[in-house]
Coordinates of C-alpha atoms in Angstrom, one line a residue:
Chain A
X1 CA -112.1 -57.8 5.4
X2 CA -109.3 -59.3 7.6
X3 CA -109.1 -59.8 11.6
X4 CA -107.0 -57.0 11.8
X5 CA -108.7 -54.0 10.0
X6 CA -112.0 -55.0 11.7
X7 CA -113.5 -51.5 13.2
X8 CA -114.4 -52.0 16.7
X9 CA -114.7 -48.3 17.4
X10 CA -115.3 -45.4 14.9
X11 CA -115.5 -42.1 16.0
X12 CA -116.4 -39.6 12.9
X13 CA -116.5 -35.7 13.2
X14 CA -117.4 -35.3 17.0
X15 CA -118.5 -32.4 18.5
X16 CA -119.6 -31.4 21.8
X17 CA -120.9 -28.6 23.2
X18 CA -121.6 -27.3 26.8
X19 CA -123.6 -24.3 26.5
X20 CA -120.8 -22.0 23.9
X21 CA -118.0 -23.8 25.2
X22 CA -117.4 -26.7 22.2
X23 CA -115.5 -29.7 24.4
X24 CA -114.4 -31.8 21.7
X25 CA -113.7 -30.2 18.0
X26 CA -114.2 -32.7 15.0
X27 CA -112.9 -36.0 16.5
X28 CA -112.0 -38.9 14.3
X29 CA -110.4 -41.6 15.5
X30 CA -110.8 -45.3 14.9
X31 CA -109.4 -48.5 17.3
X32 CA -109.5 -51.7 15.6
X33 CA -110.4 -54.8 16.7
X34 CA -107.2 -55.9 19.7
X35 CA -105.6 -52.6 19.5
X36 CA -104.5 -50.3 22.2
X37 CA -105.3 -47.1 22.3
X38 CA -104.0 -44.1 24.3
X39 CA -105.7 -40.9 24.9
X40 CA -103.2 -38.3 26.4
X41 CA -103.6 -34.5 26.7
X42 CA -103.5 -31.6 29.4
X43 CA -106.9 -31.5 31.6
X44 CA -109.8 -30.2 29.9
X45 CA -109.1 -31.4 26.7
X46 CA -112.0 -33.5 26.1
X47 CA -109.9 -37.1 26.8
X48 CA -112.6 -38.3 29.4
X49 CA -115.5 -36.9 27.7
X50 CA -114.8 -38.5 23.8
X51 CA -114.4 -41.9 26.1
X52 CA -117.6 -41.2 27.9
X53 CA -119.2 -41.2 25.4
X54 CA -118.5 -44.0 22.8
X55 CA -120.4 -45.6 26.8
X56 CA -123.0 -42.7 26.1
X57 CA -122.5 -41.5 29.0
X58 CA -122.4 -38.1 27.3
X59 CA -124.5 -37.2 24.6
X60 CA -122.9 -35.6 21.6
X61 CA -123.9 -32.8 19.2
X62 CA -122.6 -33.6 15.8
X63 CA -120.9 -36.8 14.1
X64 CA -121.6 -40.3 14.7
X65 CA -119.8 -42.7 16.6
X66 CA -120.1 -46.5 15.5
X67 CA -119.0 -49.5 18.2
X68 CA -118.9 -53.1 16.9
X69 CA -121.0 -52.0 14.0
X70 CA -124.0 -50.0 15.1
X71 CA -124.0 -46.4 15.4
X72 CA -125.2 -45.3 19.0
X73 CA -126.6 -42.1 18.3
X74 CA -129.3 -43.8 16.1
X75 CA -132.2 -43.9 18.2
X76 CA -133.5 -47.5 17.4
X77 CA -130.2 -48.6 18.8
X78 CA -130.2 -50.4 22.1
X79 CA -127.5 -48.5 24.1
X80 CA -127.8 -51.0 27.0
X81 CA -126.3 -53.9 24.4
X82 CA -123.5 -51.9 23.6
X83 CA -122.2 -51.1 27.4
X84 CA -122.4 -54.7 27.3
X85 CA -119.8 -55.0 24.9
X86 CA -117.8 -52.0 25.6
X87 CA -116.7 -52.2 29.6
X88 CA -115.6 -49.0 31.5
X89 CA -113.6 -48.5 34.2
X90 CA -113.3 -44.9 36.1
X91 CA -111.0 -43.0 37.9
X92 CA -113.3 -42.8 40.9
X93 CA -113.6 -47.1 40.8
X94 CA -117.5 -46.8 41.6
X95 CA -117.7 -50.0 43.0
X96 CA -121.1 -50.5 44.8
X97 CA -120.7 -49.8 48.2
X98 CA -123.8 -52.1 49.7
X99 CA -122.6 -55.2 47.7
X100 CA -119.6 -57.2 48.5
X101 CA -116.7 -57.6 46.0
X102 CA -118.0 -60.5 45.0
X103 CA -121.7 -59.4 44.5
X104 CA -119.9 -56.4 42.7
X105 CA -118.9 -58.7 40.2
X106 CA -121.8 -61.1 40.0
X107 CA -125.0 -58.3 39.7
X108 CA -124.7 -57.1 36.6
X109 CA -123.9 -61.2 35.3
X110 CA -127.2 -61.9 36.9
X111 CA -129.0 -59.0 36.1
X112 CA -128.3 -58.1 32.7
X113 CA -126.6 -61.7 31.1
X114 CA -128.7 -63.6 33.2
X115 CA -126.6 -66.0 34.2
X116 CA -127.5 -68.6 37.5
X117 CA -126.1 -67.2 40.9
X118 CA -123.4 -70.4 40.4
X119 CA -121.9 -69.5 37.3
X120 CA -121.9 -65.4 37.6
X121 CA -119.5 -66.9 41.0
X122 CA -117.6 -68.9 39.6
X123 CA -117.0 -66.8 36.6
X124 CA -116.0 -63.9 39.4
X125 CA -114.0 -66.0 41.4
X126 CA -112.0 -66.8 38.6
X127 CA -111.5 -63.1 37.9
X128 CA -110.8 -61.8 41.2
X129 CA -107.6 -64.5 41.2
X130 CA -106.9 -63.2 38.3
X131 CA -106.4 -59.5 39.5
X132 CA -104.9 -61.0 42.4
X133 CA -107.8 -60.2 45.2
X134 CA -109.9 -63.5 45.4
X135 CA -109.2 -63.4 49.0
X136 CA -111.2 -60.2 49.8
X137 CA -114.3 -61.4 48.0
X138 CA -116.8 -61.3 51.2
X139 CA -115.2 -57.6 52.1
X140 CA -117.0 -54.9 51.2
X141 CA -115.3 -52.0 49.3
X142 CA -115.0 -49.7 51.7
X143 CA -112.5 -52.1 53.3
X144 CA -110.2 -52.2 50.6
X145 CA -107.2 -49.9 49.0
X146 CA -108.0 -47.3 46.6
X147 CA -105.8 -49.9 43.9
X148 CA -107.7 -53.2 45.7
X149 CA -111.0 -51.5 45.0
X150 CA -109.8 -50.0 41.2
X151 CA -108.5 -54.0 40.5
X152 CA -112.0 -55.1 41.7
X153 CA -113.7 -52.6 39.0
X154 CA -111.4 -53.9 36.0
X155 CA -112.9 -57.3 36.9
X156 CA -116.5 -55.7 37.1
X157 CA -116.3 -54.9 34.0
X158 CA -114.2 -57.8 32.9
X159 CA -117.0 -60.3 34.6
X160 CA -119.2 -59.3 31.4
X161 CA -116.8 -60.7 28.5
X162 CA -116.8 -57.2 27.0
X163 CA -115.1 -57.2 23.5
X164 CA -113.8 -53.6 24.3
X165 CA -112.5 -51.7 27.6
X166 CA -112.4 -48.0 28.4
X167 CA -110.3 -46.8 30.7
X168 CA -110.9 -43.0 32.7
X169 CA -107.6 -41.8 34.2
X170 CA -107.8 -45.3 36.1
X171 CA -105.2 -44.7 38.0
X172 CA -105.1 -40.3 38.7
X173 CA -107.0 -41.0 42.3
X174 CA -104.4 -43.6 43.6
X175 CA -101.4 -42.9 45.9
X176 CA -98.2 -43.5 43.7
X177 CA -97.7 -46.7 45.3
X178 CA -100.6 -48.4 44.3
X179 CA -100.3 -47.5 40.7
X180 CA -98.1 -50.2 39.6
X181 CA -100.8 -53.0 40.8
X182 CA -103.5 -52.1 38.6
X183 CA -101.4 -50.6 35.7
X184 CA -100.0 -54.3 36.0
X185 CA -103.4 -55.9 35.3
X186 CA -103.8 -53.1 32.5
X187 CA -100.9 -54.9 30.8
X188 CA -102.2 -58.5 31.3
X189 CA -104.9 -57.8 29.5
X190 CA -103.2 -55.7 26.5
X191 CA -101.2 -58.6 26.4
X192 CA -104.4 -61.2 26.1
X193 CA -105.5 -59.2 23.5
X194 CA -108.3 -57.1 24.9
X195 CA -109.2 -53.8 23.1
X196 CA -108.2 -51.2 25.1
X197 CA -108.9 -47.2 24.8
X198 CA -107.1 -45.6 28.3
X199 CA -107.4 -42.1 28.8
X200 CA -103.9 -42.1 31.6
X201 CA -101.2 -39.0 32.6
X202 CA -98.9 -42.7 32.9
X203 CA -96.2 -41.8 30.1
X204 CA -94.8 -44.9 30.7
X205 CA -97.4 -47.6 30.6
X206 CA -98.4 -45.3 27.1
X207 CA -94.9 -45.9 25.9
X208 CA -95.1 -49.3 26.4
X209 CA -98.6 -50.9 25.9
X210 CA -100.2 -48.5 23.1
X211 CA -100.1 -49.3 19.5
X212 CA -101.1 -45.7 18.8
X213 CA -101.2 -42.1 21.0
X214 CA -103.5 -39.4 19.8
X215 CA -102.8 -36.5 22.0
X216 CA -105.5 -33.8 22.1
X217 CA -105.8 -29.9 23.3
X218 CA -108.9 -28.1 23.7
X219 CA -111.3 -30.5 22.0
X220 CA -109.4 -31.3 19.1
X221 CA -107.0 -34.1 18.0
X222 CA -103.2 -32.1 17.3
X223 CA -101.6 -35.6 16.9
X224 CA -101.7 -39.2 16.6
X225 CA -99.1 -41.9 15.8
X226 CA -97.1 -44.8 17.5
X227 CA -95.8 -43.9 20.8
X228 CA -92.0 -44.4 19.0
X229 CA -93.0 -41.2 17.0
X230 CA -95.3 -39.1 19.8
X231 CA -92.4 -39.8 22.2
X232 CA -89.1 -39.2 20.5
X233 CA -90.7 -36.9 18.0
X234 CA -93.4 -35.2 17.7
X235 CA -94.3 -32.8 15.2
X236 CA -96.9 -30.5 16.6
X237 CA -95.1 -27.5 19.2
X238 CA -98.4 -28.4 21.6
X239 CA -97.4 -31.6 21.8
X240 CA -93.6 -31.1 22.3
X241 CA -94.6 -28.7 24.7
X242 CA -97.0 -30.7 26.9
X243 CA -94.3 -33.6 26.1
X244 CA -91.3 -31.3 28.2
X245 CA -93.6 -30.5 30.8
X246 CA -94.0 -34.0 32.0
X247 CA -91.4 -35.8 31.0
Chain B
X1 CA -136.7 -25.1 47.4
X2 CA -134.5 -22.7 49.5
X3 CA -131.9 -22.2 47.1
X4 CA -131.6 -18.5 47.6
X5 CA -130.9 -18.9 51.6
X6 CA -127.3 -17.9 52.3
X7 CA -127.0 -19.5 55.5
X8 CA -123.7 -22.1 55.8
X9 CA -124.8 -24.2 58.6
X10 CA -128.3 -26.2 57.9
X11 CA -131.0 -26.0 60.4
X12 CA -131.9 -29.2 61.4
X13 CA -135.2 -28.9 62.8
X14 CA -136.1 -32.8 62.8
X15 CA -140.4 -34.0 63.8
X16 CA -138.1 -37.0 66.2
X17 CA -135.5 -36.6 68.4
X18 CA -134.6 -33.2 70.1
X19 CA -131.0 -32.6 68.7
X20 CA -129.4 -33.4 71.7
X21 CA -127.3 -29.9 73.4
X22 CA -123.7 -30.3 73.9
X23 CA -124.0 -30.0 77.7
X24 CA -127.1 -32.6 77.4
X25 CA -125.0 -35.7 78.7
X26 CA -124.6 -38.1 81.7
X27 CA -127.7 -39.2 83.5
X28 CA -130.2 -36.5 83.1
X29 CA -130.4 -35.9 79.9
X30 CA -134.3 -34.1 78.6
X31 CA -135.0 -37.6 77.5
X32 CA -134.5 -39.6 80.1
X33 CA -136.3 -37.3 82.7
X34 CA -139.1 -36.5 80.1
X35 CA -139.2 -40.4 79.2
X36 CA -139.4 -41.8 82.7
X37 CA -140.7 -39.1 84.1
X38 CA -143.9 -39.8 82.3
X39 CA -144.0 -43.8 82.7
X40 CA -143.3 -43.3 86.5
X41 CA -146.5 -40.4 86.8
X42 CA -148.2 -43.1 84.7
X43 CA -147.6 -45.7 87.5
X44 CA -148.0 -43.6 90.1
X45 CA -151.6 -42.3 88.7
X46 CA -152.7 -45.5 88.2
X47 CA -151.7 -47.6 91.4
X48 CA -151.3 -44.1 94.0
X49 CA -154.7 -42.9 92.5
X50 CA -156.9 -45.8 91.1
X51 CA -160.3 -44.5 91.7
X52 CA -160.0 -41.6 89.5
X53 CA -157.1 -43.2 86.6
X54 CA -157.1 -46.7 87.0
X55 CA -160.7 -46.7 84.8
X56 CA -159.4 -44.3 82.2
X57 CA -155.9 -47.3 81.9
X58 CA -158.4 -49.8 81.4
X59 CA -160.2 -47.3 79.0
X60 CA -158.4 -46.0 76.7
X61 CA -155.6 -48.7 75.5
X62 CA -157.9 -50.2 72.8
X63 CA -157.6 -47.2 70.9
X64 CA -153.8 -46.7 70.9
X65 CA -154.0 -50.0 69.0
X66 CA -156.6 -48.3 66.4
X67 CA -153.8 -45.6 66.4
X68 CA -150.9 -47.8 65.8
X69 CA -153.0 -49.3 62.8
X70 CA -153.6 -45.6 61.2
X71 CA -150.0 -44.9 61.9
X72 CA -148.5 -48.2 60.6
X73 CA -151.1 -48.2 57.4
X74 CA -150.7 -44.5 56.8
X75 CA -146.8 -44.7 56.7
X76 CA -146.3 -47.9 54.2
X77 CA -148.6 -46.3 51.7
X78 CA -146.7 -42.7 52.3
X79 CA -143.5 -44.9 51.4
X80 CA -145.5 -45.9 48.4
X81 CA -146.4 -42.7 47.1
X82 CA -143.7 -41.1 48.4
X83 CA -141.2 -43.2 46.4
X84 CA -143.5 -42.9 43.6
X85 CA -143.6 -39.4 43.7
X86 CA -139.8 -38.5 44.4
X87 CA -138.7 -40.8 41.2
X88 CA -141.1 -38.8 39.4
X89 CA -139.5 -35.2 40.4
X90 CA -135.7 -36.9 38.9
X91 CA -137.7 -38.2 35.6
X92 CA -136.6 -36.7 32.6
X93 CA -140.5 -36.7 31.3
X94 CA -141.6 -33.6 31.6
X95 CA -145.2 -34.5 31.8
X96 CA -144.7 -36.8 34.8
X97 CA -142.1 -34.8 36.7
X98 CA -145.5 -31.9 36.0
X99 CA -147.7 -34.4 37.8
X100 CA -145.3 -35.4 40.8
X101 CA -144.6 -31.8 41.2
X102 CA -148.0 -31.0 41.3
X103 CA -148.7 -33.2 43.9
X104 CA -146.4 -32.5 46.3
X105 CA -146.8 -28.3 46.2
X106 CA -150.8 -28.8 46.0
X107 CA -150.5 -31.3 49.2
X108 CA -148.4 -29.6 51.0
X109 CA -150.3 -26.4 50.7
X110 CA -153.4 -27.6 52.5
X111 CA -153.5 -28.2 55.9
X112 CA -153.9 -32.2 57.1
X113 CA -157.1 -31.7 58.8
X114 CA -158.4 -30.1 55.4
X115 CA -157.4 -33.3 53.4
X116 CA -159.3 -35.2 55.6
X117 CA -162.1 -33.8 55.7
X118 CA -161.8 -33.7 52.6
X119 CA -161.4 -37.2 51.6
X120 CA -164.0 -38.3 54.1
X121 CA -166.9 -36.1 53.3
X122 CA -166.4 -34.9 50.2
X123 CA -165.2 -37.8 47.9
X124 CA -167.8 -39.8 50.4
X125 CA -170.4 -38.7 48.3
X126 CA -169.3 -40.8 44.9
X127 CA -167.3 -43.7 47.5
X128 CA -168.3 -45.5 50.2
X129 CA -165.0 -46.1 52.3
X130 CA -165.0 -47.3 56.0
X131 CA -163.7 -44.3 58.4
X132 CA -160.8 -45.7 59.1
X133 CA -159.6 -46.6 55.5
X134 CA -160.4 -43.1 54.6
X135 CA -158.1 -41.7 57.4
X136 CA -155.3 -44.0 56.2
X137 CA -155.8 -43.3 52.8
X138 CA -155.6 -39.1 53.6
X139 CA -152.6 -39.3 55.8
X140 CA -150.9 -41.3 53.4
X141 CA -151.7 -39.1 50.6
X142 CA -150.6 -35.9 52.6
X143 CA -147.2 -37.7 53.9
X144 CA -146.2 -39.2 50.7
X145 CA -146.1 -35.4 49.1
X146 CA -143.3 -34.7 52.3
X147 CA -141.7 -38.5 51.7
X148 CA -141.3 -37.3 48.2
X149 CA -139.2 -34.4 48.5
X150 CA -137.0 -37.2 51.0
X151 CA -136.9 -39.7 48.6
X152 CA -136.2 -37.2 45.8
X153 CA -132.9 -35.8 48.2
X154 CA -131.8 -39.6 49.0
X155 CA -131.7 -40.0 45.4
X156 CA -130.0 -37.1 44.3
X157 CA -127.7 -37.7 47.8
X158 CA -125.9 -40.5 45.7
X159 CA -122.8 -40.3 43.9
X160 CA -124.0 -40.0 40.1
X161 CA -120.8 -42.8 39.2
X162 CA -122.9 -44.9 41.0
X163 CA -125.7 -44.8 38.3
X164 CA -122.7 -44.6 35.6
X165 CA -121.3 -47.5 36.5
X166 CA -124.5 -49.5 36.5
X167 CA -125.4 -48.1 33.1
X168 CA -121.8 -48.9 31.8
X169 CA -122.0 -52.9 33.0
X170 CA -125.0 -52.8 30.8
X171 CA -128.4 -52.0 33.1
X172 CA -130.7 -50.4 32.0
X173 CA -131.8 -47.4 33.9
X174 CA -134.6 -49.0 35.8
X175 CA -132.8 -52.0 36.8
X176 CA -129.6 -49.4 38.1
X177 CA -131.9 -47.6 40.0
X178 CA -133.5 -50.9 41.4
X179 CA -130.5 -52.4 42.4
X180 CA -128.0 -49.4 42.9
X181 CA -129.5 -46.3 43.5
X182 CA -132.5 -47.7 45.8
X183 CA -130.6 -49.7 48.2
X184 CA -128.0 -47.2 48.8
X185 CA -130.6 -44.3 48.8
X186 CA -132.9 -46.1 50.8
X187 CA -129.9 -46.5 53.6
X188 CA -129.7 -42.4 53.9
X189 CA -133.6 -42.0 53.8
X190 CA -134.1 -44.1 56.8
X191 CA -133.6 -41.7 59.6
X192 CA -135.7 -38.7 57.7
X193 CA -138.8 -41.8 57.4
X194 CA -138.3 -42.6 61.2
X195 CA -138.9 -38.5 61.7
X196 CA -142.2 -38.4 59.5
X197 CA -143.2 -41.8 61.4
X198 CA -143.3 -40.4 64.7
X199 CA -144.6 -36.6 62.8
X200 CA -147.8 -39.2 61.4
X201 CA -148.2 -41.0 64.9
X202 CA -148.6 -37.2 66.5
X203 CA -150.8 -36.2 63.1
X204 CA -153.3 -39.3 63.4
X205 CA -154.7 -37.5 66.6
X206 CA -156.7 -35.8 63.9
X207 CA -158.2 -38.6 62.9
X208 CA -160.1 -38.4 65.7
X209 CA -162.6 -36.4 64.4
X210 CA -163.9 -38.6 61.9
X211 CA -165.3 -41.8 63.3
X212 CA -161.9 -43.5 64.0
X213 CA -161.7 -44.3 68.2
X214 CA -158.0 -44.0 68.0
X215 CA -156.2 -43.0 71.0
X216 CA -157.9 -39.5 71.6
X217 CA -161.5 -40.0 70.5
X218 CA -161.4 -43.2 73.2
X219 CA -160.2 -40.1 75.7
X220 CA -163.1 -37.8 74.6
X221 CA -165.6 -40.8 75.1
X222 CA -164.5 -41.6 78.1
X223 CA -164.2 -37.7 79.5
X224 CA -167.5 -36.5 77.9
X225 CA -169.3 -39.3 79.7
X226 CA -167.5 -38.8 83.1
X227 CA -166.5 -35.2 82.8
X228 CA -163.3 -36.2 84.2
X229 CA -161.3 -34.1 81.6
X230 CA -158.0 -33.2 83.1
X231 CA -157.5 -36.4 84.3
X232 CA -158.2 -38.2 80.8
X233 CA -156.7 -35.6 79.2
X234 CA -153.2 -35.9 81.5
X235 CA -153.6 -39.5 80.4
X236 CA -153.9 -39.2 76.6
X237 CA -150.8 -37.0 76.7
X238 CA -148.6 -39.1 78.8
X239 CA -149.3 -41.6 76.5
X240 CA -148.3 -39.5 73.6
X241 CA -145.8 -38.6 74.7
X242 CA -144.3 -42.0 76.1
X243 CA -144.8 -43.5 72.5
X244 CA -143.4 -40.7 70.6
X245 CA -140.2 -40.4 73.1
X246 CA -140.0 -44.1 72.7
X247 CA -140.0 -44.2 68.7
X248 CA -137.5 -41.1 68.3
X249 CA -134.8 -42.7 70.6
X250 CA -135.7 -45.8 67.7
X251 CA -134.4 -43.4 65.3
X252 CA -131.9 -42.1 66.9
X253 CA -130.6 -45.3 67.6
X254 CA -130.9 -46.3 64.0
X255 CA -129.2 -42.7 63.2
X256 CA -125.9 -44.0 65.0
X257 CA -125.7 -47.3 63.3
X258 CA -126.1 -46.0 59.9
X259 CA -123.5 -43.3 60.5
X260 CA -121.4 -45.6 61.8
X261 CA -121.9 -48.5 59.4
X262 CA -120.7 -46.2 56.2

C-alpha cells in the first residue's frame, strides 16, 4: 500500500436517526491520508453531524466508520485515543473560558499526552505565533475577537499533533471581516499537509483548498468530485440548484 | 421539578440576602438599619444595661463558636455529598442516577428536626457517635440532598461545547468534567452555596436539642437557671441575626464580582 491511498478516514453505510427523522442516509465517503476534504450542503443536511461523529460526538445507528485503522463503533475501542488523533474545531470556538489562551492550549498536552508544564508551553507558544496571536497568551478568551478566539481553537487542537482535523462551519459565527484570518491559517495548514475534513458555506476557500467536494441534501450524499467538476459542472439539479443560490 | 409552571419570570426566593427593592437605595437601606440597628441595641444592652445583659455577653459567646463549628463542618460535608449526589443525577447509569435520586426526594421529604433525631437516637443504638458529630453528620446529609439539585443545575448551566471540546482534545469524561465542567460550574454554584450556608447556620439552632451547647442551648442554660428569658432570648436573636445579615451581604458581595467577572 502506498502513502497516498492510506485510509485515514472511512465512513461505510451511515445512518442516523433522531426519533423517525433519519439525519444522514447511507454515507460513504473516504479521505485519505493528506487530503482535503469539503463538506458542503444546505442546513440540515447532516454536514455537521457525519463530522461529529467520525469525533463520536454523535452516535450512529448503522454502518461503521474506521479512523487510522480502528473502527470506533467497536466497543473495545478506546474513543479517547482516537480524538487524540483526530482534532476538532467548532463553529462556536469553545475555548475554555476560566483558562487563559495559553492554558487553553497546554491542558489537554498535560492532561491527556502528559507532557511537563515546560514543554506543553513551549510547544503552545510556538503555535500561537504560528496562528499569529502569541501576544495574547496571558488574555483570557473572553478578551479576544470571535476570529482571535476561533485561531486560538485551531491551535488547541493543533497543540495535540493530531494526524487529522475536523472543521464545523469554523467560520458561520464570525463577522465577515474576521473570516479571512482564520480561513488563512485553514490554508497554512492544507498547505503543510494536514488532513483536513471542513464542513464551511466558504465557496471560495472550497474552490481552492479541497481535493474533493461531496455535497449532501437531507442525509444523503447527491455528489462528490473535484471542486473543478462540483463548481463548473455539476451533474445532479440539487446541486446546481443550491450551486445558483449561492454563488 | 416545576416543569409544568408557566410563569416567565423566576421567583427568586433566595435563604441570604433580601432581594434588594428598586426604591431600597441610598443610606437606609433594610440592611443597614436591620444590621446596625442590632449591633448598636447590642451595645447599648450591654454597656446602658449591664446588670441584667452584660452576664448573658459573657455567657453565651462560647457557644456561637460550637455553632460556627456545626455550621462550618455541616456545610463542607453537604459540598461533599452534594457534589456527589448532583454528578449522580447527570450519570448515564441508571442504577446510580436511581440512588442519587432517591436520596435527594427521600431527604428532602422529612423535616431536619426528624433526621436528627433520627440519626442521633435511632442509629445511636448500633453507633456510638459524640453529639456533636451526629449533628454534623445529619445536617450534612439533609443539605447535601438540596446542594445536589444545585450542583446538578451548575452542571447542566454549562455550555455542552464545553464538555465537547474537552472530549474532542482527547479527555476522557472524568478528567473534562474535572477540569472543565467543575471549575466553570463551580463559579455559578457559589452564590446558591453562600444561600444554603447562611440557610444551615439558621438550621443548626436545631441542634440544640441534642446535647450540642451551640448558640441557643448556651441561651436556654443560661435563661432556665436565671429565668431571665426575654432578655436571653433578645440576645440569642440579635446575635442571629447580626451573623446571618453579616454572611448574606458575604454573598451578595461575592454575587457582584462573579457577575461582573464573566
Amino acid at each position: 500500500m502506498t502513502a497516498a491511498s492510506l485510509q485515514m478516514i472511512e465512513v461505510r453505510g451511515v445512518s442516523k436517526f433522531y426519533g423517525s427523522f433519519q439525519a444522514l442516509n447511507n454515507i460513504t465517503f473516504t479521505v485519505s491520508d493528506g487530503e482535503k476534504v469539503v463538506i458542503i450542503g444546505p442546513s440540515g443536511s447532516g454536514k455537521s453531524t457525519v463530522l461529529r461523529s467520525i469525533n463520536c460526538l454523535e452516535t450512529i445507528d448503522r454502518g461503521c466508520i474506521i479512523v487510522g485503522g480502528k473502527d470506533i463503533s467497536l466497543p473495545q475501542t478506546d474513543i479517547c485515543k482516537i480524538r487524540e488523533e483526530v482534532g476538532m474545531v467548532f463553529q462556536s470556538f469553545n475555548l475554555f473560558p476560566h483558562k487563559t489562551v495559553l492554558e487553553n492550549l497546554t491542558l489537554a498536552q498535560t492532561v491527556v499526552r502528559k507532557r511537563s508544564k515546560k514543554d506543553a508551553e513551549d510547544i503552545a507558544m510556538e503555535l500561537l505565533r504560528k496562528v499569529n496571536i502569541a501576544e495574547k497568551a496571558g488574555a483570557y478568551p473572553s478578551k479576544l475577537s470571535g476570529g482571535q478566539q476561533q485561531r486560538v481553537a485551531i491551535a488547541r487542537s493543533l497543540a495535540m499533533n493530531p494526524k487529522a482535523i475536523l472543521f464545523d462551519e469554523p467560520t458561520s459565527a464570525l463577522d465577515p471581516e474576521m473570516i479571512g484570518e482564520v480561513l488563512d491559517v485553514m490554508k497554512t495548514l492544507a498547505r503543510e499537509g494536514m488532513t483536513m475534513v471542513v464542513v464551511t458555506h466558504e465557496m471560495g476557500f472550497a474552490r481552492e483548498v479541497a481535493d474533493r467536494v461531496i455535497f449532501m441534501d437531507h442525509g444523503r450524499i447527491v455528489e462528490e468530485g473535484t471542486p473543478e467538476h462540483f463548481f463548473t459542472n455539476p451533474t445532479h439539479e440539487r446541486a446546481k440548484l443550491f450551486l445558483s443560490q449561492i454563488l | 421539578m416545576q416543569d409544568n409552571q408557566p410563569t416567565n419570570t423566576p421567583i427568586e426566593v433566595g435563604d441570604g440576602a433580601s432581594i434588594p427593592l428598586k426604591s431600597d437605595t441610598g443610606l437606609f437601606t433594610a440592611w443597614r438599619i436591620a444590621f446596625f440597628g442590632s449591633i448598636v441595641l447590642c451595645l447599648f444592652l450591654a454597656f446602658g444595661r449591664p446588670d441584667r445583659y452584660m452576664a448573658i455577653f459573657k455567657f453565651v459567646p462560647e457557644g456561637i463558636v460550637i455553632t460556627f463549628e456545626v455550621t462550618v463542618g455541616a456545610i463542607l460535608l453537604a459540598i461533599v455529598f452534594g457534589l456527589i449526589a448532583g454528578l449522580g443525577r447527570i450519570s448515564a447509569n441508571r442504577l446510580i442516577n436511581g440512588v442519587a435520586s432517591l436520596y435527594v426526594e427521600v431527604i428532602r421529604g422529612i423535616p431536619l428536626l426528624v433526621q436528627l433525631f433520627y440519626i442521633y437516637y435511632a442509629l445511636g443504638r448500633f453507633v456510638k457517635i459524640p453529639a456533636i458529630m451526629s449533628a454534623i453528620i445529619a445536617m450534612a446529609f439533609c443539605y447535601g440532598a438540596y446542594m445536589a439539585e444545585i450542583f446538578r443545575a451548575g452542571i447542566q448551566s454549562i455550555h455542552k461545547g464545553q464538555m465537547e471540546a474537552a472530549l474532542s482534545l482527547g479527555m476522557s469524561r472524568r478528567q473534562a468534567m474535572r477540569q472543565v465542567i467543575l471549575p466553570q460550574a463551580f463559579k455559578t454554584v457559589l452564590p446558591p452555596i453562600g444561600n444554603e450556608f447562611i440557610a444551615l447556620l439558621k438550621d443548626s439552632s436545631l441542634v440544640s436539642i441534642l446535647a450540642v451547647s451551640d448558640l441557643l442551648r448556651r441561651g436556654r442554660e443560661y435563661a432556665s437557671e436565671t429565668f431571665d428569658y426575654f432578655e436571653t432570648y433578645t440576645v440569642i436573636a440579635l446575635i442571629y441575626l447580626i451573623l446571618t445579615l453579616f454572611f448574606s451581604k458575604l454573598v451578595s458581595i461575592m454575587e457582584e464580582r462573579l457577575n461582573d467577572g464573566c
